[in-house]
Amino acid sequence: MRLSKPYVASLLLRAWVKTLKVEVEFLAEPTFPSIIAFWHGRMFLLPFVFRSYASQVSILISRHRDGEFATRLVEALGFSTVRGSTGKGKGGDRAFLEMVRLLKSGMSVAITPDGPRGPREVVKPGVARLSIKTGVPIYPLTFSCSRGKKLNSWDRFLIPYPFSRCKVILGKPIYPQGYEEEELVKKVELELQRLTETCDGEMGWKA
């Protein structure tokens, strides 16, 4: 039997993550449905932190060239996916409507609000628009590590070295009620920045 590259990659990632000492801190117990927002460069541990919830979470993945491999990889880890973006055009409108449908059905969705191509750690309005449209809260999520490598990519993707310590923080829910879209965008951005700085500080990570 010939194994696909994404399946082999998922096995290697599982083995890699097993070497890590991971501490997970939930500042609030996640509710379903929810919108899980995390920086594109801090997604390495996401599929493993939420693996027990895989049947309840669908991950948004771009239609860019590398998105096909990422789709097959996270599906090999047990998650469903939505292809597109939260923006308009290039499949964004279709993806947005699909996420609205999923959230209304009780599924949660996971989004990188600065993806798929940046600017890095700048929240785009789609995540706020989705939250306001559905009334579903946004949970900010981040991670850091004691030893790792930041890739020379637009998102400065962080990969922890094997056997390093890692910290994952899931923030408190941000409810859309009472926010204008622009205000909610800024709230999510500031909270993700704050949690990431906290996480980096606890791990002693220096950029």
Tab-separated table of N, CA and C in Angstrom, residues 20-24 143-147 160 163-169 199 202-203:
chain	number	residue	atom	x	y	z
A	20	LEU	N	7.540	16.659	22.865
A	20	LEU	CA	7.407	17.968	23.492
A	20	LEU	C	6.733	17.868	24.854
A	21	LYS	N	7.130	18.743	25.750
A	21	LYS	CA	6.450	18.866	27.036
A	21	LYS	C	5.500	20.056	26.916
A	22	VAL	N	4.221	19.748	26.714
A	22	VAL	CA	3.243	20.790	26.388
A	22	VAL	C	2.345	21.085	27.587
A	23	GLU	N	2.278	22.342	27.952
A	23	GLU	CA	1.342	22.811	28.978
A	23	GLU	C	0.233	23.585	28.283
A	24	VAL	N	-1.005	23.221	28.573
A	24	VAL	CA	-2.156	23.886	27.961
A	24	VAL	C	-2.924	24.630	29.045
A	143	PHE	N	0.534	29.919	20.965
A	143	PHE	CA	1.486	29.031	21.624
A	143	PHE	C	2.888	29.590	21.484
A	144	SER	N	3.775	29.125	22.365
A	144	SER	CA	5.187	29.469	22.275
A	144	SER	C	5.991	28.280	22.783
A	145	CYS	N	7.305	28.395	22.716
A	145	CYS	CA	8.165	27.287	23.125
A	145	CYS	C	9.462	27.821	23.727
A	146	SER	N	10.129	26.960	24.471
A	146	SER	CA	11.387	27.358	25.106
A	146	SER	C	12.540	27.364	24.113
A	147	ARG	N	12.478	26.480	23.137
A	147	ARG	CA	13.519	26.396	22.105
A	147	ARG	C	12.850	26.076	20.771
A	160	PRO	N	8.735	24.372	17.213
A	160	PRO	CA	9.491	24.012	18.417
A	160	PRO	C	10.485	22.897	18.134
A	163	PHE	N	11.769	17.888	22.089
A	163	PHE	CA	12.080	17.824	23.516
A	163	PHE	C	12.093	19.196	24.197
A	164	SER	N	11.564	20.208	23.526
A	164	SER	CA	11.461	21.521	24.155
A	164	SER	C	10.154	21.622	24.935
A	165	ARG	N	10.065	22.659	25.769
A	165	ARG	CA	8.826	22.944	26.495
A	165	ARG	C	7.957	23.863	25.637
A	166	CYS	N	6.654	23.623	25.675
A	166	CYS	CA	5.709	24.450	24.918
A	166	CYS	C	4.569	24.877	25.822
A	167	LYS	N	4.036	26.039	25.543
A	167	LYS	CA	2.882	26.547	26.278
A	167	LYS	C	1.818	26.970	25.283
A	168	VAL	N	0.595	26.512	25.518
A	168	VAL	CA	-0.559	26.892	24.704
A	168	VAL	C	-1.530	27.651	25.594
A	169	ILE	N	-2.001	28.786	25.128
A	169	ILE	CA	-3.000	29.547	25.883
A	169	ILE	C	-4.233	29.774	25.014
A	199	CYS	N	2.724	34.429	26.496
A	199	CYS	CA	3.203	33.069	26.240
A	199	CYS	C	4.711	33.072	25.967
A	202	GLU	N	6.607	33.650	29.256
A	202	GLU	CA	6.636	32.489	30.147
A	202	GLU	C	7.602	31.420	29.658
A	203	MET	N	7.766	31.327	28.349
A	203	MET	CA	8.679	30.331	27.779
A	203	MET	C	10.106	30.863	27.628
